[in-house]
Short mmCIF file of C-alpha atoms and ligand atoms in Angstrom, two decimals:
data_model
loop_
_atom_site.label_atom_id
_atom_site.label_comp_id
_atom_site.label_asym_id
_atom_site.label_seq_id
_atom_site.Cartn_x
_atom_site.Cartn_y
_atom_site.Cartn_z
CA MET A 22 66.92 -14.70 40.27
CA PRO A 23 65.21 -17.37 42.32
CA ASN A 24 67.41 -16.74 45.62
CA THR A 25 66.74 -12.81 45.64
CA PRO A 26 64.75 -12.27 48.41
CA ARG A 27 61.45 -10.08 47.26
CA ASN A 28 60.78 -7.15 48.52
CA SER A 29 57.38 -6.03 49.52
CA ARG A 30 58.30 -2.15 50.18
CA ILE A 31 57.90 -0.86 46.59
CA SER A 32 58.22 2.81 46.86
CA GLY A 33 55.44 4.80 44.93
CA PHE A 34 53.34 1.97 43.81
CA HIS A 35 50.21 3.83 44.68
CA ARG A 36 51.37 6.67 41.99
CA MET A 37 52.19 4.25 39.05
CA SER A 38 49.70 3.25 36.33
CA PRO A 39 47.83 -0.03 36.49
CA GLN A 40 50.08 -1.07 33.62
CA GLU A 41 53.13 -0.07 35.63
CA ARG A 42 51.71 -1.65 38.70
CA ARG A 43 51.16 -5.03 36.56
CA ASP A 44 54.46 -4.92 35.22
CA THR A 45 55.93 -4.70 38.89
CA VAL A 46 53.66 -7.53 40.07
CA ALA A 47 54.44 -9.51 37.34
CA GLY A 48 58.09 -9.21 38.45
CA PHE A 49 57.63 -9.67 41.94
CA ALA A 50 55.22 -12.92 41.38
CA GLY A 51 56.67 -14.47 37.93
CA LEU A 52 53.65 -13.98 36.24
CA ASP A 53 53.96 -14.76 32.77
CA ALA A 54 52.64 -12.62 29.74
CA ALA A 55 49.62 -14.55 29.30
CA ALA A 56 48.55 -13.85 33.26
CA VAL A 57 49.50 -10.00 32.92
CA GLU A 58 47.47 -9.50 29.79
CA ARG A 59 44.65 -11.17 31.57
CA LEU A 60 44.83 -9.28 34.49
CA ALA A 61 44.62 -6.14 32.01
CA ASP A 62 41.31 -7.26 30.52
CA THR A 63 38.94 -5.18 33.21
CA GLY A 64 35.96 -6.63 31.46
CA ASN A 65 32.87 -4.56 31.78
CA LEU A 66 34.35 -2.33 34.44
CA ASP A 67 36.12 0.71 32.71
CA ALA A 68 39.76 0.63 33.90
CA GLY A 69 39.92 3.94 34.73
CA LEU A 70 36.85 3.68 37.18
CA ALA A 71 38.48 0.84 38.66
CA ASP A 72 41.56 2.51 39.55
CA ARG A 73 39.78 5.41 41.01
CA LEU A 74 37.45 3.00 43.03
CA ILE A 75 39.91 1.56 45.34
CA GLU A 76 43.82 1.81 45.56
CA ASN A 77 46.85 0.16 43.97
CA VAL A 78 44.41 -1.27 41.14
CA VAL A 79 46.12 -4.13 38.91
CA GLY A 80 42.79 -5.60 37.46
CA THR A 81 39.25 -6.51 38.23
CA MET A 82 37.73 -9.71 39.51
CA ASN A 83 35.08 -11.05 37.40
CA ILE A 84 32.40 -13.13 39.32
CA PRO A 85 29.44 -14.66 37.13
CA LEU A 86 26.06 -12.88 37.27
CA GLY A 87 23.14 -14.92 37.32
CA VAL A 88 19.31 -14.25 37.45
CA ALA A 89 17.32 -16.03 39.72
CA THR A 90 13.56 -16.55 38.20
CA ASN A 91 10.00 -17.33 39.62
CA MET A 92 10.05 -14.91 42.50
CA LYS A 93 7.07 -12.76 43.57
CA VAL A 94 7.60 -10.27 46.25
CA ASP A 95 4.81 -8.19 47.53
CA GLY A 96 2.41 -9.36 44.82
CA GLU A 97 4.86 -8.53 41.91
CA ASP A 98 7.00 -10.82 39.93
CA VAL A 99 10.58 -10.04 40.19
CA LEU A 100 14.20 -11.08 38.34
CA ILE A 101 16.77 -11.09 40.84
CA PRO A 102 20.36 -10.47 39.53
CA MET A 103 22.90 -12.68 41.79
CA ALA A 104 26.59 -11.93 41.66
CA THR A 105 28.45 -15.41 43.34
CA GLU A 106 30.97 -17.89 42.19
CA GLU A 107 29.45 -20.55 44.06
CA SER A 108 27.24 -23.11 42.15
CA SER A 109 23.67 -24.00 43.22
CA VAL A 110 22.76 -20.56 45.10
CA VAL A 111 21.07 -19.05 42.03
CA ALA A 112 19.17 -22.40 41.42
CA ALA A 113 17.99 -22.52 45.31
CA VAL A 114 16.17 -19.22 45.03
CA CYS A 115 14.68 -20.15 41.61
CA ASN A 116 13.59 -23.52 43.40
CA ALA A 117 12.21 -21.82 46.40
CA GLY A 118 10.25 -18.98 44.26
CA ARG A 119 8.53 -21.53 42.39
CA GLN A 120 7.37 -23.99 45.33
CA CYS A 121 5.43 -20.76 46.93
CA TYR A 122 4.60 -18.65 43.68
CA GLU A 123 0.91 -20.29 43.51
CA THR A 124 0.58 -19.16 47.35
CA GLY A 125 1.56 -15.72 47.04
CA GLY A 126 5.44 -15.69 47.12
CA PHE A 127 7.14 -13.58 49.75
CA THR A 128 5.33 -10.72 51.78
CA THR A 129 7.97 -8.22 53.23
CA SER A 130 8.54 -5.17 54.98
CA LEU A 131 11.39 -2.93 56.53
CA SER A 132 11.30 -1.23 59.73
CA GLY A 133 12.84 2.01 58.27
CA THR A 134 15.89 3.40 56.84
CA LEU A 135 17.68 4.50 60.03
CA MET A 136 21.19 4.22 60.61
CA ILE A 137 23.43 4.64 63.95
CA ALA A 138 26.33 6.65 64.36
CA GLN A 139 28.28 5.93 67.44
CA ILE A 140 30.41 8.65 69.38
CA GLN A 141 32.80 7.21 72.08
CA ALA A 142 33.66 9.32 74.99
CA VAL A 143 35.91 8.48 77.93
CA GLY A 144 37.14 10.00 80.97
CA VAL A 145 33.69 11.67 81.74
CA ALA A 146 33.73 12.16 85.90
CA ASP A 147 29.80 12.00 85.98
CA PRO A 148 28.82 9.66 83.20
CA HIS A 149 25.24 9.58 84.22
CA ALA A 150 24.63 13.31 84.57
CA ALA A 151 26.49 13.78 81.33
CA ARG A 152 24.25 11.39 79.65
CA LEU A 153 21.58 13.77 80.63
CA ARG A 154 23.31 16.87 79.50
CA ILE A 155 23.53 15.56 76.19
CA LEU A 156 19.94 14.40 75.93
CA ASP A 157 18.71 17.75 77.01
CA ARG A 158 20.85 19.27 73.87
CA ARG A 159 18.63 17.44 71.58
CA ASP A 160 17.71 20.30 69.38
CA ALA A 161 21.39 21.50 69.18
CA ILE A 162 22.43 17.90 67.83
CA LYS A 163 19.90 17.94 65.18
CA GLU A 164 20.91 21.30 64.02
CA VAL A 165 24.58 20.04 63.65
CA CYS A 166 23.50 17.01 62.28
CA ASP A 167 21.17 18.30 59.79
CA GLY A 168 23.54 21.03 58.82
CA CYS A 169 26.11 18.52 57.51
CA ASP A 170 23.59 17.13 54.92
CA PRO A 171 21.11 19.47 53.11
CA ILE A 172 20.88 17.12 50.28
CA LEU A 173 19.48 14.24 52.87
CA LEU A 174 17.62 16.61 54.29
CA GLY A 175 15.99 18.03 50.91
CA LEU A 176 14.82 14.28 50.35
CA GLY A 177 13.12 13.75 53.77
CA GLY A 178 16.20 12.36 55.84
CA GLY A 179 18.32 13.48 58.26
CA PHE A 180 18.54 13.32 62.20
CA ARG A 181 16.03 11.63 63.81
CA ASP A 182 16.98 11.09 67.46
CA VAL A 183 19.63 10.65 70.11
CA GLU A 184 20.37 7.93 72.51
CA VAL A 185 22.82 8.01 75.16
CA ARG A 186 24.53 4.46 76.76
CA VAL A 187 26.72 4.52 79.96
CA LEU A 188 28.98 1.58 78.90
CA GLU A 189 30.94 -0.65 81.47
CA THR A 190 34.31 -1.85 79.78
CA ALA A 191 37.80 -3.14 80.70
CA GLY A 192 39.29 0.30 80.49
CA GLY A 193 36.41 2.09 82.48
CA THR A 194 33.00 3.78 82.22
CA MET A 195 32.36 5.01 78.48
CA LEU A 196 29.59 7.18 77.49
CA ILE A 197 28.60 6.25 74.06
CA THR A 198 26.12 8.39 72.19
CA HIS A 199 23.95 6.93 69.49
CA LEU A 200 22.86 9.47 66.30
CA ILE A 201 19.83 8.15 64.73
CA VAL A 202 19.84 9.15 61.09
CA ASP A 203 17.41 8.67 58.20
CA THR A 204 19.50 8.09 55.43
CA ARG A 205 16.53 7.54 52.75
CA ASP A 206 18.14 5.66 49.53
CA ALA A 207 21.69 5.57 50.81
CA MET A 208 23.44 2.78 52.68
CA GLY A 209 24.57 5.94 55.09
CA ALA A 210 27.88 5.24 56.01
CA ASN A 211 29.34 8.51 55.06
CA ALA A 212 26.90 10.25 55.73
CA VAL A 213 26.63 9.70 59.52
CA ASN A 214 29.97 9.43 59.87
CA THR A 215 29.97 13.16 58.75
CA MET A 216 27.64 14.13 61.33
CA ALA A 217 29.41 11.90 64.39
CA GLU A 218 32.71 13.72 63.40
CA LYS A 219 31.08 17.07 63.09
CA LEU A 220 29.24 16.53 66.67
CA ALA A 221 32.21 15.15 68.59
CA PRO A 222 34.12 18.45 69.61
CA ARG A 223 30.41 19.46 71.20
CA VAL A 224 29.97 16.11 73.05
CA GLU A 225 33.55 16.89 74.44
CA GLU A 226 32.74 20.15 75.67
CA TRP A 227 29.17 18.69 77.36
CA THR A 228 30.65 15.83 79.11
CA GLY A 229 34.24 17.08 79.64
CA GLY A 230 35.30 13.91 78.35
CA ARG A 231 37.67 12.79 75.35
CA VAL A 232 36.28 11.58 72.29
CA TYR A 233 37.92 8.65 70.44
CA LEU A 234 35.76 6.96 67.81
CA ARG A 235 33.25 8.52 65.55
CA ILE A 236 31.52 6.02 63.08
CA LEU A 237 28.65 4.16 62.14
CA SER A 238 27.35 1.14 63.74
CA ASN A 239 26.95 -2.14 61.37
CA LEU A 240 24.52 -3.56 63.52
CA ALA A 241 21.67 -1.50 61.64
CA ASP A 242 18.93 -2.67 63.94
CA ARG A 243 16.70 0.43 63.01
CA ARG A 244 16.88 -0.88 59.29
CA LEU A 245 15.60 -4.48 59.63
CA ALA A 246 14.29 -6.01 56.55
CA ARG A 247 11.58 -9.08 56.97
CA ALA A 248 10.25 -11.60 54.69
CA HIS A 249 7.49 -14.23 55.15
CA ALA A 250 5.97 -17.10 52.76
CA VAL A 251 4.07 -19.97 53.26
CA TRP A 252 4.95 -23.28 51.19
CA HIS A 253 1.86 -25.64 50.79
CA LEU A 254 2.51 -29.15 51.59
CA ASP A 255 1.63 -30.20 47.92
CA ALA A 256 4.16 -27.89 46.46
CA ILE A 257 7.15 -29.17 48.33
CA GLY A 258 6.28 -32.79 48.26
CA GLY A 259 9.47 -34.94 47.94
CA GLN A 260 10.68 -38.05 49.53
CA GLY A 261 7.95 -39.22 52.14
CA GLY A 262 5.41 -36.27 51.04
CA GLY A 263 5.16 -32.88 52.06
CA GLU A 264 4.66 -33.51 55.81
CA ALA A 265 8.27 -35.30 56.07
CA VAL A 266 9.80 -32.12 53.90
CA ARG A 267 8.09 -29.73 56.50
CA ASP A 268 8.92 -31.71 59.54
CA GLY A 269 12.73 -31.79 58.29
CA ILE A 270 12.96 -28.55 57.57
CA VAL A 271 11.21 -27.24 61.11
CA SER A 272 13.42 -29.54 62.89
CA ALA A 273 16.37 -28.29 60.79
CA TYR A 274 15.50 -24.73 62.01
CA GLN A 275 15.36 -25.95 65.78
CA PHE A 276 18.62 -27.04 65.34
CA ALA A 277 20.10 -24.05 64.19
CA ALA A 278 18.06 -21.93 66.66
CA ALA A 279 19.68 -23.89 69.44
CA ASP A 280 23.29 -24.51 68.45
CA PRO A 281 25.63 -21.52 67.08
CA TYR A 282 27.88 -24.41 65.14
CA ARG A 283 24.68 -24.95 63.08
CA ALA A 284 23.25 -21.55 63.08
CA ALA A 285 26.80 -20.13 61.39
CA THR A 286 26.29 -22.61 58.51
CA HIS A 287 22.43 -22.14 58.32
CA ASN A 288 23.14 -18.29 58.20
CA LYS A 289 25.97 -18.75 55.79
CA GLY A 290 23.46 -20.38 53.16
CA ILE A 291 21.14 -17.30 53.87
CA MET A 292 24.12 -14.83 52.93
CA ASN A 293 24.96 -16.85 50.00
CA GLY A 294 21.79 -15.30 48.51
CA VAL A 295 21.89 -12.01 50.26
CA SER A 296 25.41 -11.16 49.51
CA ALA A 297 24.90 -12.18 45.99
CA VAL A 298 22.20 -9.65 45.55
CA VAL A 299 24.14 -6.75 47.56
CA LEU A 300 27.54 -7.68 45.43
CA ALA A 301 25.53 -7.33 42.22
CA THR A 302 23.83 -3.90 42.90
CA GLY A 303 27.34 -2.64 43.97
CA ASN A 304 26.26 -2.67 47.62
CA ASP A 305 28.88 -3.39 50.84
CA THR A 306 28.82 -7.05 51.43
CA ARG A 307 30.68 -6.98 54.43
CA ALA A 308 28.41 -4.07 56.13
CA VAL A 309 25.33 -6.29 55.50
CA GLU A 310 27.01 -9.47 56.48
CA ALA A 311 28.60 -7.74 59.48
CA GLY A 312 24.80 -6.50 60.56
CA ALA A 313 23.22 -9.83 59.82
CA HIS A 314 25.73 -11.76 62.18
CA ALA A 315 25.81 -9.15 65.03
CA TYR A 316 21.80 -9.42 64.63
CA ALA A 317 21.82 -13.36 65.00
CA ALA A 318 24.00 -12.98 68.02
CA ARG A 319 21.73 -10.18 69.50
CA ASN A 320 20.55 -12.10 72.36
CA GLY A 321 23.75 -13.40 73.87
CA SER A 322 23.93 -16.59 71.91
CA TYR A 323 24.59 -16.64 68.01
CA SER A 324 21.47 -18.02 66.35
CA SER A 325 19.22 -18.35 63.43
CA LEU A 326 18.19 -15.41 61.21
CA THR A 327 15.20 -17.53 60.20
CA ARG A 328 12.21 -19.40 61.64
CA TYR A 329 9.83 -21.88 60.39
CA GLU A 330 6.57 -22.71 62.10
CA VAL A 331 3.73 -24.91 60.82
CA THR A 332 0.36 -22.92 60.11
CA LYS A 333 -3.12 -24.10 61.43
CA ASP A 334 -3.44 -25.74 57.97
CA GLY A 335 -0.60 -27.94 58.43
CA HIS A 336 1.62 -25.87 55.59
CA LEU A 337 5.24 -24.59 56.14
CA SER A 338 5.60 -20.90 57.27
CA GLY A 339 9.03 -19.15 56.83
CA SER A 340 10.18 -15.94 58.15
CA ILE A 341 13.40 -14.08 58.20
CA GLU A 342 14.57 -10.66 59.89
CA LEU A 343 17.71 -9.01 59.34
CA PRO A 344 19.21 -5.77 59.06
CA MET A 345 19.54 -4.55 55.58
CA ALA A 346 21.79 -1.51 54.76
CA VAL A 347 21.44 -1.06 51.37
CA GLY A 348 21.46 1.83 49.04
CA LEU A 349 20.70 3.25 45.69
CA ILE A 350 23.18 5.81 45.69
CA GLY A 351 26.64 6.11 47.33
CA GLY A 352 29.55 4.04 47.34
CA ALA A 353 29.81 1.83 43.96
CA THR A 354 25.95 1.58 43.33
CA LYS A 355 25.76 4.35 41.24
CA LEU A 356 29.28 4.39 39.61
CA HIS A 357 29.34 0.54 38.56
CA PRO A 358 27.56 0.14 35.14
CA THR A 359 26.64 -3.51 35.83
CA ALA A 360 25.37 -2.53 39.28
CA GLN A 361 23.33 0.12 37.54
CA THR A 362 21.98 -2.43 35.05
CA CYS A 363 21.41 -4.84 37.94
CA LEU A 364 19.11 -2.32 39.72
CA ARG A 365 17.10 -1.97 36.52
CA ILE A 366 16.74 -5.57 36.32
CA VAL A 367 15.49 -5.99 39.87
CA GLY A 368 13.17 -2.83 39.36
CA ALA A 369 14.18 -1.30 42.79
CA THR A 370 13.46 2.45 42.66
CA SER A 371 14.16 2.82 46.53
CA ALA A 372 16.61 1.17 49.14
CA GLU A 373 13.39 0.14 50.79
CA ARG A 374 12.23 -1.94 47.99
CA LEU A 375 16.05 -3.50 47.26
CA ALA A 376 15.91 -4.36 51.05
CA ARG A 377 12.99 -6.11 51.09
CA VAL A 378 13.67 -8.16 47.99
CA ILE A 379 16.76 -9.20 49.33
CA ALA A 380 15.37 -10.46 52.58
CA ALA A 381 12.84 -12.64 50.36
CA VAL A 382 16.15 -13.83 48.67
CA GLY A 383 17.49 -14.61 52.01
CA LEU A 384 14.49 -16.39 53.19
CA ALA A 385 14.15 -18.44 49.51
CA GLN A 386 17.74 -19.59 49.90
CA ASN A 387 17.46 -20.93 53.43
CA PHE A 388 14.27 -22.77 52.32
CA SER A 389 15.76 -24.48 49.60
CA ALA A 390 19.33 -25.35 51.48
CA LEU A 391 17.08 -26.52 54.28
CA LYS A 392 14.86 -28.91 52.24
CA ALA A 393 17.97 -30.40 50.44
CA LEU A 394 19.82 -30.98 53.73
CA ALA A 395 16.56 -32.63 55.44
CA THR A 396 15.85 -34.75 52.29
CA THR A 397 18.09 -35.97 49.67
CA GLY A 398 21.28 -34.09 51.11
CA ILE A 399 23.10 -31.05 49.98
CA GLN A 400 25.50 -33.04 47.81
CA LYS A 401 23.37 -34.32 45.31
CA GLY A 402 22.11 -30.88 43.83
CA HIS A 403 25.46 -29.62 44.07
CA MET A 404 27.21 -32.55 42.40
CA ALA A 405 26.46 -31.72 38.70
CA LEU A 406 28.02 -28.45 38.96
CA HIS A 407 30.74 -29.42 41.04
CA ALA A 408 31.81 -32.27 38.88
CA GLN A 409 31.89 -29.77 35.79
CA ASN A 410 34.37 -27.60 37.97
CA ILE A 411 36.35 -30.87 38.74
CA ALA A 412 36.28 -31.75 34.91
CA MET A 413 37.59 -28.49 34.01
CA MET A 414 40.17 -28.34 36.73
CA ALA A 415 41.47 -31.96 35.45
CA GLY A 416 42.11 -30.15 32.25
CA ALA A 417 38.64 -30.76 29.99
CA VAL A 418 37.92 -28.17 27.53
CA GLY A 419 34.54 -27.75 25.31
CA GLU A 420 32.05 -30.44 25.01
CA GLU A 421 34.74 -32.76 27.12
CA ILE A 422 33.65 -30.82 30.28
CA GLU A 423 30.05 -32.04 30.33
CA ARG A 424 31.19 -35.52 29.31
CA VAL A 425 33.67 -35.78 31.96
CA ALA A 426 31.32 -34.27 34.46
CA ARG A 427 28.39 -36.99 33.66
CA THR A 428 30.83 -39.83 33.75
CA LEU A 429 31.80 -38.42 37.27
CA VAL A 430 28.34 -38.51 38.39
CA GLU A 431 27.25 -41.66 37.00
CA ARG A 432 30.22 -43.20 39.19
CA GLY A 433 29.52 -41.71 41.96
CA THR A 434 33.01 -40.37 42.59
CA VAL A 435 33.66 -36.72 41.99
CA ARG A 436 37.49 -36.33 42.47
CA ILE A 437 40.16 -34.72 40.14
CA ASP A 438 42.20 -37.91 39.78
CA VAL A 439 39.17 -39.61 38.34
CA ALA A 440 38.45 -36.67 36.26
CA GLN A 441 42.11 -37.03 34.79
CA ALA A 442 41.53 -40.92 34.20
CA VAL A 443 38.28 -40.25 32.49
CA LEU A 444 39.66 -37.46 30.03
CA SER A 445 42.56 -39.65 29.14
CA GLU A 446 40.19 -42.48 28.25
CA LEU A 447 38.00 -40.21 26.48
CA ARG A 448 41.01 -38.61 24.59
CA GLY A 449 42.34 -41.81 23.89
CA ALA A 450 39.21 -43.39 22.31
P1 LIG B 508 27.69 8.55 49.87
O1 LIG B 508 28.23 9.47 50.66
O2 LIG B 508 28.60 8.39 48.54
O3 LIG B 508 26.13 8.86 49.37
C1 LIG B 508 25.30 9.40 50.34
C2 LIG B 508 24.73 10.94 50.14
O4 LIG B 508 24.23 10.96 49.02
C3 LIG B 508 23.93 11.49 51.18
O5 LIG B 508 24.62 12.02 52.18
C4 LIG B 508 23.31 12.34 50.22
O6 LIG B 508 24.06 13.99 50.45
C5 LIG B 508 23.36 11.98 48.98
N1 LIG B 508 22.09 11.73 48.36
C6 LIG B 508 21.74 11.89 47.25
N2 LIG B 508 20.53 11.34 46.72
C7 LIG B 508 20.05 10.49 47.63
C8 LIG B 508 18.95 9.80 48.16
N3 LIG B 508 17.94 9.41 47.27
N4 LIG B 508 19.07 9.34 49.31
C9 LIG B 508 19.87 9.54 50.36
N5 LIG B 508 21.11 10.15 50.14
C10 LIG B 508 21.14 10.92 48.80
O7 LIG B 508 27.28 7.16 50.59
P2 LIG B 508 26.83 6.41 52.04
O8 LIG B 508 25.65 5.99 51.31
O9 LIG B 508 26.68 7.58 53.02
O10 LIG B 508 28.27 5.48 52.25
C11 LIG B 508 28.04 4.16 51.73
C12 LIG B 508 29.56 4.02 51.47
O11 LIG B 508 30.20 3.91 52.95
C13 LIG B 508 29.56 2.58 51.10
O12 LIG B 508 30.57 2.36 49.85
C14 LIG B 508 30.23 2.02 52.18
O13 LIG B 508 31.20 0.82 51.80
C15 LIG B 508 31.38 2.86 52.78
N6 LIG B 508 31.73 2.73 54.19
C16 LIG B 508 31.11 1.79 54.88
C17 LIG B 508 31.32 1.69 56.14
C18 LIG B 508 30.78 0.70 57.26
O14 LIG B 508 30.12 -0.21 56.89
N7 LIG B 508 31.40 0.43 58.41
C19 LIG B 508 32.47 2.45 56.85
C20 LIG B 508 33.06 3.73 55.90
C21 LIG B 508 32.41 3.58 54.44
#
């Protein structure tokens, strides 16, 4: 009935089985049987598990999983699983890794595995004195927090410190308490949220105010992952020699450091690598992305997460620093079988090691992007894979894909109408 208005108020949708939901959605969206069957194919994620991980499940969304080679992190060779739908991302990491492999690869560190939970109190009559009342109760706060999570405590984690900020806002003065908690091998959102909620009534008692929000901050700046690498001039070569590539990359960095319009794209490229590993290991991509972008704006103007300099010997030195709240436990990390396999591939036996490897990936990704941008341009490298996507969109199948894609690249015009014409020529021949 094409003219019947569609109704999104579907009573009891959440109580249906995935098959019932698929049928309901198919009716709503006019899906044919083949589309519904494809939705029902949950690939390497058990349908029952998918149905427990999130709400209203109708299927799963498969994303290609690639493995980056050539990476050496803190003297150890490592293969890096990356889940992404974007072409050239995995290749970029392999290329950057190869060009600094002989000179030692990436050196990394992590500032700690500390997370921050915030408790927002409003309507406090004497915020500065209340701040001191909270700080004076550090021992009581530690007892409440550590009492929430004996497992974490047993693993050497738990409460580390309390800080209180008096914040001026459009709605008046607020008193913001920060709980600093070592969450060890967990990302820690649930762990610290529980502590903040448990402590909130005490904060109301001590301040005389009213507590509203009790939640972690994704600006995880007590969990900074850092990576550094040196690319020798003879390894980066390229058009005009190593000096030109080096200077082009440094100039590209300086552009990003000075201009938020450029920095947004510069950092997006970094997150191409970072988010792909975060996703492959079942971690929370949004948490890491929010942390990275907030950290990039920490000085009041959005800027680059990486830096490039010239060493005293004239080589290119690159570094990165960004919050990296990832875990080996919690969320989907332990539940998704592919995430578990990815953790085995990358060989990370601690959240710290995983965070450090991911920082190296972010730097590698950025190096390759800047090198391409500063020399041949990004499109040349992208084109071969992009042309294949366009060929498939034009209807090419099997061997036709490669043949159509090659012709598009040769003609220098990668467009769907051209791909359709090439495909017709090919089939007509
Ligand atoms: P979790 O609560 O599932 O697991 C952490 C718990 O596991 C710890 O509290 C501890 O009790 C236990 N544990 C066992 N072995 C451990 C080890 N070796 N190290 C540390 N803890 C160990 O998960 P979580 O990490 O607290 O929370 C992560 C989840 O929270 C993610 O799914 C994330 O998407 C979600 N989340 C995120 C946000 C946000 O980022 N804003 C908000 C809410 C929830």
